[in-house]
XYZ file of C-alpha atoms in Angstrom:
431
model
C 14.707 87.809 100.600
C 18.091 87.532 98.584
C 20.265 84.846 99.026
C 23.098 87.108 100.577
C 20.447 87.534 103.014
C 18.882 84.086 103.821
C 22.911 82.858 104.434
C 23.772 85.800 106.756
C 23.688 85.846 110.658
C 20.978 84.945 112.576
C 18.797 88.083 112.875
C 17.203 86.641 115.932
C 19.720 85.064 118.218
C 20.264 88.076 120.265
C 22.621 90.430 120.355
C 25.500 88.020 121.494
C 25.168 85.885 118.981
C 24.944 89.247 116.379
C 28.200 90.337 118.244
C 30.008 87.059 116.653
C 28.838 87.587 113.577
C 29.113 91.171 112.906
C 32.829 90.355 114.068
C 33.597 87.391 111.420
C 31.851 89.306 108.212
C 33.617 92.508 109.344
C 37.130 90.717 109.173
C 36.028 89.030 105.385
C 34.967 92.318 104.520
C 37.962 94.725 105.512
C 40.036 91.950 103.677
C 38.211 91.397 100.476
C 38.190 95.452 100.252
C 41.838 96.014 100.993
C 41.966 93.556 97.876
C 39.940 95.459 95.852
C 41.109 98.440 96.694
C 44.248 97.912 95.844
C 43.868 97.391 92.335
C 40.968 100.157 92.013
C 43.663 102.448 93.077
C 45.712 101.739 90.015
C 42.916 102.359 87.876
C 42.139 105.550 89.221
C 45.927 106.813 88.871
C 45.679 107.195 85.006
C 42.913 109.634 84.763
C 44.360 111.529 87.213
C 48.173 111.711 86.022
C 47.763 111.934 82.282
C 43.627 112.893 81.864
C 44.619 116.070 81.451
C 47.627 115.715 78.953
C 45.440 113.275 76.633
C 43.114 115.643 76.028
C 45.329 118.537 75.549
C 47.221 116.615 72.896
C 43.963 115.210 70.691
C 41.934 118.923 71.896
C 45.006 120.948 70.697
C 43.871 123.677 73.419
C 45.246 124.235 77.575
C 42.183 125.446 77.827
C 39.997 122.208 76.984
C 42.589 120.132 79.639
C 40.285 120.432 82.002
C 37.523 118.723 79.969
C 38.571 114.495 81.494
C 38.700 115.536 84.804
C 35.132 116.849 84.639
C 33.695 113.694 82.160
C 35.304 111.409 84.214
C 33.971 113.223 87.225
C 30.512 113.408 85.867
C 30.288 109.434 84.874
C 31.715 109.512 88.776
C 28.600 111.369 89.826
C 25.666 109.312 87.931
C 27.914 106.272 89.204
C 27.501 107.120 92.635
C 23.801 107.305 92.831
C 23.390 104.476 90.628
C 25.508 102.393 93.331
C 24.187 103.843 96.574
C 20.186 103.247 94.846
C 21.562 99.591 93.873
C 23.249 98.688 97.205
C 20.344 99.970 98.806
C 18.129 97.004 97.426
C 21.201 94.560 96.376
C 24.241 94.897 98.794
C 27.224 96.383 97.995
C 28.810 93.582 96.293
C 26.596 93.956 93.342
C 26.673 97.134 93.404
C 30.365 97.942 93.615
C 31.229 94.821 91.014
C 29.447 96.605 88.704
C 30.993 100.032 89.146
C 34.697 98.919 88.495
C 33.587 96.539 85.741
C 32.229 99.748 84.143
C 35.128 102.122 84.764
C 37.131 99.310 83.490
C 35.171 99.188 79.919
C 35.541 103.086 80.039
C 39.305 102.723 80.351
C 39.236 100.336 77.354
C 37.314 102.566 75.357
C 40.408 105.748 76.327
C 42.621 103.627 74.786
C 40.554 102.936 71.519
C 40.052 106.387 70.922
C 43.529 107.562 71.813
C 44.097 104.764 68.973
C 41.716 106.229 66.242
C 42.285 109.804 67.159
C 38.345 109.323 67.535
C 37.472 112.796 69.980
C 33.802 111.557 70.438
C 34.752 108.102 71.677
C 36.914 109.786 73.754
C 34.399 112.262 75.040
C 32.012 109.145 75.954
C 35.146 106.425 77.390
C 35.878 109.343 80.035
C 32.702 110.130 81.285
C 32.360 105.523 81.716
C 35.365 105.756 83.140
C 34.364 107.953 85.893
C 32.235 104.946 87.044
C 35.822 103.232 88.634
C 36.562 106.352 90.588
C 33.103 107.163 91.960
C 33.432 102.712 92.969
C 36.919 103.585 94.478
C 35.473 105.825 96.721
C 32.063 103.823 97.675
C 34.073 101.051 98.545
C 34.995 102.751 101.503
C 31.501 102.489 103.293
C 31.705 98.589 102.759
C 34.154 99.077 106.074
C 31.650 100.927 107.994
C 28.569 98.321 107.643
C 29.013 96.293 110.422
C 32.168 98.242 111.975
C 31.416 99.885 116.132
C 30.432 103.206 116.417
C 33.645 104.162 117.769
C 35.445 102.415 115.083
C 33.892 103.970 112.062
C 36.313 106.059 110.959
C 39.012 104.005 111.152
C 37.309 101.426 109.217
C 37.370 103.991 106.472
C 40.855 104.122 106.602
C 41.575 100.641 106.302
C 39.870 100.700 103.257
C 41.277 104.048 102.126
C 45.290 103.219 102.777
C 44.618 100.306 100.671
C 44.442 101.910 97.995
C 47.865 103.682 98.278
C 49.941 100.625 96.568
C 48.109 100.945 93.181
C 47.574 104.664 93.269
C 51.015 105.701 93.804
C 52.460 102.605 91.822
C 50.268 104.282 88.764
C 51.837 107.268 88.258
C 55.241 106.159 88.735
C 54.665 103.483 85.711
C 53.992 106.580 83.211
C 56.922 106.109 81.430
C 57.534 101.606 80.758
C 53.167 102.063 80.275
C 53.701 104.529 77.757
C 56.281 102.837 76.094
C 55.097 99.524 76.562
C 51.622 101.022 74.477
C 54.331 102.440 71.803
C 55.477 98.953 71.347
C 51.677 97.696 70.508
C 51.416 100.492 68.114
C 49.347 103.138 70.631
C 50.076 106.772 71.442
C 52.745 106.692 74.260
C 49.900 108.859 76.758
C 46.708 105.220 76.389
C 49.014 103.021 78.190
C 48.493 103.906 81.778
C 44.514 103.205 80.927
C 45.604 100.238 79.744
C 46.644 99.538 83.153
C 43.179 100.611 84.492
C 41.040 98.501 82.436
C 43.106 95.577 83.931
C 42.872 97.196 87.444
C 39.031 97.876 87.655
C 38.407 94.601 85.699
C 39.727 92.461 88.289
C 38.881 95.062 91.319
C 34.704 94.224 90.264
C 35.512 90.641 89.968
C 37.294 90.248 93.262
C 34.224 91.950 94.968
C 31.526 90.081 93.081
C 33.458 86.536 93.717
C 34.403 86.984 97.599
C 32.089 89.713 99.072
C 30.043 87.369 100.614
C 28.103 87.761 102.684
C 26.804 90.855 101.542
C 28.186 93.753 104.650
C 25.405 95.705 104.249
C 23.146 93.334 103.605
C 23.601 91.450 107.220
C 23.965 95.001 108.410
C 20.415 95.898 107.570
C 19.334 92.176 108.964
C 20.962 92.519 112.147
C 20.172 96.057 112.684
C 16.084 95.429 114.322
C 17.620 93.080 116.917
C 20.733 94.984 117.803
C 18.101 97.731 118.135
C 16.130 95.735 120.409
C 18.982 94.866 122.541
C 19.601 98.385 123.111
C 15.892 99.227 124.666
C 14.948 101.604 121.586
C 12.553 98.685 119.583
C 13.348 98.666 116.200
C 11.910 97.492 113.061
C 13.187 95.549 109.858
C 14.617 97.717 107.422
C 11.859 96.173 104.780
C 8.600 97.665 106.943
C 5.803 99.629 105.465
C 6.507 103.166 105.912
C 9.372 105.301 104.437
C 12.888 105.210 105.501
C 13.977 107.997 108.066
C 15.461 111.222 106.982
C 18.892 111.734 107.958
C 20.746 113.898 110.702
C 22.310 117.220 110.138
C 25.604 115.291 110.579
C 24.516 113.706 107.204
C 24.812 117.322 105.177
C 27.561 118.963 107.191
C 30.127 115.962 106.346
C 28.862 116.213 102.943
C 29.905 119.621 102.747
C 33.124 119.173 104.394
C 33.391 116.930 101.513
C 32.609 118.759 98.653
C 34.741 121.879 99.764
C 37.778 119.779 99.904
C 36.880 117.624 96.625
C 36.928 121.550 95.186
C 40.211 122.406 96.046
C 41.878 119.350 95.797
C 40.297 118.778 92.159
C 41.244 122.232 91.150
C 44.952 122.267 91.962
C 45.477 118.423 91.382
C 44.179 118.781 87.564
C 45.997 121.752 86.031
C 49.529 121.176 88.038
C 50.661 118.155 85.339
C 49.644 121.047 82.607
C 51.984 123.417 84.530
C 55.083 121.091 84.920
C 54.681 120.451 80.615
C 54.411 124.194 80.440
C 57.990 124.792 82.848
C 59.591 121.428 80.551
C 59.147 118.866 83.277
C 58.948 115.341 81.709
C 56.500 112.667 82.401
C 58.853 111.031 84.992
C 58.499 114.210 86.862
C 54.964 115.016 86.901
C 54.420 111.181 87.667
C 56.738 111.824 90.485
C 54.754 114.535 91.762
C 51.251 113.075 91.454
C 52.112 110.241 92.824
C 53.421 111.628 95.835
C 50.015 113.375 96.094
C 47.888 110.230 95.591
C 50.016 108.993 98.202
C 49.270 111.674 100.637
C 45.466 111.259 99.888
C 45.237 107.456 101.021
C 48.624 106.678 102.757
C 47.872 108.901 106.090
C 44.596 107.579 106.501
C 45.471 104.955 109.446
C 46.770 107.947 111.164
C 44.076 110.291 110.414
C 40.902 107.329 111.317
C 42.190 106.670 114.917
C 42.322 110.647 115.065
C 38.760 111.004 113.755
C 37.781 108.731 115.989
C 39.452 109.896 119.374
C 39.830 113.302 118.584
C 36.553 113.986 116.788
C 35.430 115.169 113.106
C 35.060 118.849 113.859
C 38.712 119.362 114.298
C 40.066 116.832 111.929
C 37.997 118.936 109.459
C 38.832 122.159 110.442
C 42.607 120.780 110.071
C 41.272 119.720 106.477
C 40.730 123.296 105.725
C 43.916 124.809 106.713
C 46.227 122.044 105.447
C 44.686 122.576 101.730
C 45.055 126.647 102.581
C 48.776 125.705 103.262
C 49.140 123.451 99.972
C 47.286 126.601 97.848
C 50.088 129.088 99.092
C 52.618 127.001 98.893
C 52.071 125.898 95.030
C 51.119 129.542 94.366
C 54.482 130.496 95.660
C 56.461 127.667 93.877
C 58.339 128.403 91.416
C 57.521 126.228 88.331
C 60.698 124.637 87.800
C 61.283 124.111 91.679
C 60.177 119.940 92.201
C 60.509 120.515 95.655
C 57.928 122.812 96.009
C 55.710 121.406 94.095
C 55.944 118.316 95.838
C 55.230 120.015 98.951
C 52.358 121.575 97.841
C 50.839 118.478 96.446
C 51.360 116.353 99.213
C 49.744 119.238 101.604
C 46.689 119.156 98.971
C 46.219 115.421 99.378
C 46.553 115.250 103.181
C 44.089 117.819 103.669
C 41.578 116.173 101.238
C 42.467 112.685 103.560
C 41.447 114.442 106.574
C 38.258 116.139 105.089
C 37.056 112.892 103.638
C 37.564 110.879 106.681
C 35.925 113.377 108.939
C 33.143 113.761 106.696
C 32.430 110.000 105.802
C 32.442 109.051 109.287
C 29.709 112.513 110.133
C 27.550 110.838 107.328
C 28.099 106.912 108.587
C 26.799 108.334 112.402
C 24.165 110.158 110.947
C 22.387 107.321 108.999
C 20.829 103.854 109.659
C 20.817 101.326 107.403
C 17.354 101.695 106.776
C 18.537 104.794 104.840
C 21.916 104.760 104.506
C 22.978 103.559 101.230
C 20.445 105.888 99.461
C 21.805 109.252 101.383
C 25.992 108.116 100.609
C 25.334 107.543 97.197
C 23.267 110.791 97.159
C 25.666 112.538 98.771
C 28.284 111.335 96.567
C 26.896 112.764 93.744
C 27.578 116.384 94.909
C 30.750 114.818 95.832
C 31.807 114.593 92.151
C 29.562 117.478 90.813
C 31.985 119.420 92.786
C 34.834 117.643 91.239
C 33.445 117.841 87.573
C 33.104 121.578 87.844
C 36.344 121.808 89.542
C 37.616 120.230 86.602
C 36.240 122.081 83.818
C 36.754 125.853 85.918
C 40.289 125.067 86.631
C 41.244 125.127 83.498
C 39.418 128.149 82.563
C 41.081 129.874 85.535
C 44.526 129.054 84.715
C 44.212 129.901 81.028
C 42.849 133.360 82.013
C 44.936 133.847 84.894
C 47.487 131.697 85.925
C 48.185 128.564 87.772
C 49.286 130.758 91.042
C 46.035 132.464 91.439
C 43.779 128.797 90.642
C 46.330 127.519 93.490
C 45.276 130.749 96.109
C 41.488 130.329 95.371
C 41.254 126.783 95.993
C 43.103 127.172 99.465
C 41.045 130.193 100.516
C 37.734 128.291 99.829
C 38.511 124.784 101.391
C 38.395 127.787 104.607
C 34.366 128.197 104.353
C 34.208 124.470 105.986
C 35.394 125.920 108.698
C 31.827 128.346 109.390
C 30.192 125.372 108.742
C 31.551 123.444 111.070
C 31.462 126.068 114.262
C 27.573 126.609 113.588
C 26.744 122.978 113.328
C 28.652 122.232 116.641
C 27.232 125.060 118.518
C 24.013 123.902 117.582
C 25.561 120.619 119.422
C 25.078 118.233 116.020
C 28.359 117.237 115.934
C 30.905 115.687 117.897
């Protein structure tokens, strides 16, 4: 038994007493993630607004821009099942300490290399990197641990807005970063990973200093008495005997999931590489992507009490057409129209918020604790596989076609959720 463990809850004062409990740690929890999120979000921002324009400038090709969204993504994906296999024996708070305290030696290592003009340290900071973003986004099950069934979803989005402040702070600080890393002698384009190493630094130190107790940890020890309570018998998490499989729910949000990831990726990555292309400055294009960062976290109050009362079939299925509506609309934007553009990117992060939240809340009621670390960081691993090859195809597409045409394909796919979703519910496996 861990220590987490042996100062968590009763486990065998009945369900009353579990009620009380569950309450207090869920309270801690929400607040020691908002925290953490917070600050993750700022770290994540860099990547995201000037990834692409780093390696362009040390590449010397449009066509390699591509290349940090998919590293980045691809440390996000080994991250991911690395956390989920950790939390799964540890807790979350180990395992999501160690996540940002790796993303933020990545974002250290970004700025060495941008320093040295070193591509191969660069190559190998981006893909550590990742590890903060893939964190980011597992932080949002800490929420759902020990939050009601009916509450799910929302709990997600508590943890989701949070990270609004530093994500769409990031962006906007493009410019005093940059110059701010001019003044210490580093290219103008490292200073906004300067402010992620900072970020993701004290993001893993918050969690491994004040997530205690352990959510998922009491989760799993409550979970054979709450069980009990509810006439089905139960048995400890830790029995002989492997862990149950998970429901359908479990693969149909994850591919809700990865079809938005797609789209979203695909657009978000190549539209800074337009705006350079049509003269927009960096004040611009951090503009614009932070608007869109915005859009993916900032709704998400809205969007969990609509998952939750509404149900995830049609909050995905709104997922799908909201990112067809941001494709045509940055297809059809002219490239020196901001307007436009910031239309189309804040349709492309609201239908990403409503996909995620409908899908992590499918996976959450299709798992038991017994399994249900395992199968989210499994399932987060597509998550970002998606994401990595978004990356890299994007900016193949737009350097073979153009940036109207990447914009139309990734709206007309985030539609095939949409089959997926009427089979699975008339097969009545999902609510």
């Amino acid at each position: 038994m861990t220590a987490d463990e042996e100062t968590t809850g009763p486990g065998s004062h009945g369900a009353e007493s579990a009620d009380v409990e569950r309450a207090r740690v869920q309270r801690r929890t929400l607040t020691v993630v908002v925290i953490s999120q917070v600050l993750g979000g700022a770290g994540l921002a860099a990547g995201v607004t000037v990834g692409a324009l780093l390696a362009q400038q040390m590449l010397g090709s449009e066509g390699l821009a591509g290349v940090p969204t998919a590293l980045f993504t691809l440390g996000s994906a080994l991250t991911a099942y690395l956390i989920g296999r950790v939390t799964q024996r540890a807790g979350r708070r180990l395992g999501l300490g160690l996540g940002f305290a790796a993303g933020g030696l990545g974002a250290v290592g970004v700025v060495l290399a941008a320093a040295s003009g070193s591509v191969p340290l660069l190559l190998v900071s981006l893909f550590v990197y990742g590890a903060g973003t893939a964190t980011n986004l597992q932080a949002r099950y800490a929420g759902t641990d020990l939050a009601a069934p009916t509450r799910r979803a929302t709990a997600v989005s508590i943890a989701m807005v949070s990270t609004t402040v530093g994500a769409v702070a990031g962006p906007n600080l493009v410019e005093p970063l940059g110059a701010f890393a001019v003044g210490l002698g580093l290219p103008a384009l490292s200073g906004p990973f300067l402010l992620a190493a900072v970020a993701y630094l004290a993001a893993g130190t918050v969690l491994l200093l004040l997530l205690r107790p352990d959510p998922f940890l009491l989760a799993r020890r409550l979970a054979p008495a709450e069980a009990a309570a509810r006439g089905v018998g139960g048995r400890s998490a830790r029995a002989a005997g492997p862990a149950p499989r998970p429901g359908t729910g479990a693969y149909v949000g994850a591919a809700i999931m990865v079809l938005t990831q797609i789209a979203m990726v695909a657009i978000m990555t190549m539209t800074p590489v337009h705006m350079r292309a049509h003269h927009h400055d960096f004040g611009d294009i951090g503009l614009v992507i932070g608007i869109h960062i915005g859009a993916m976290y900032l709704p998400s109050l809205v969007t969990g009490v609509l998952v939750d009362r509404i149900g995830r079939t049609p909050m995905a299925i709104a997922a799908g057409v909201t990112l067809l509506a941001a494709g045509v609309t940055a297809a059809l934007a002219p490239g020196d129209d901001m307007l436009l553009l910031i239309v189309a990117l804040a349709l492309l992060g609201l239908g990403w918020n409503f996909g995620l939240i409908s899908g992590t809340a499918l996976v959450v009621d299709s798992t038991v604790p017994a399994n249900r670390a395992r199968v989210q960081g499994t399932l987060d691993v597509l998550i970002a596989l998606a994401g990595a090859g978004a990356g890299v195809m994007s900016s193949v597409v737009m350097a073979g076609t153009s940036y109207a045409v990447l914009s139309l394909a990734g709206g007309v796919l985030a539609l095939l959720l949409i089959p997926v979703l009427l089979w699975a519910r008339s097969k009545n496996r999902m609510p």
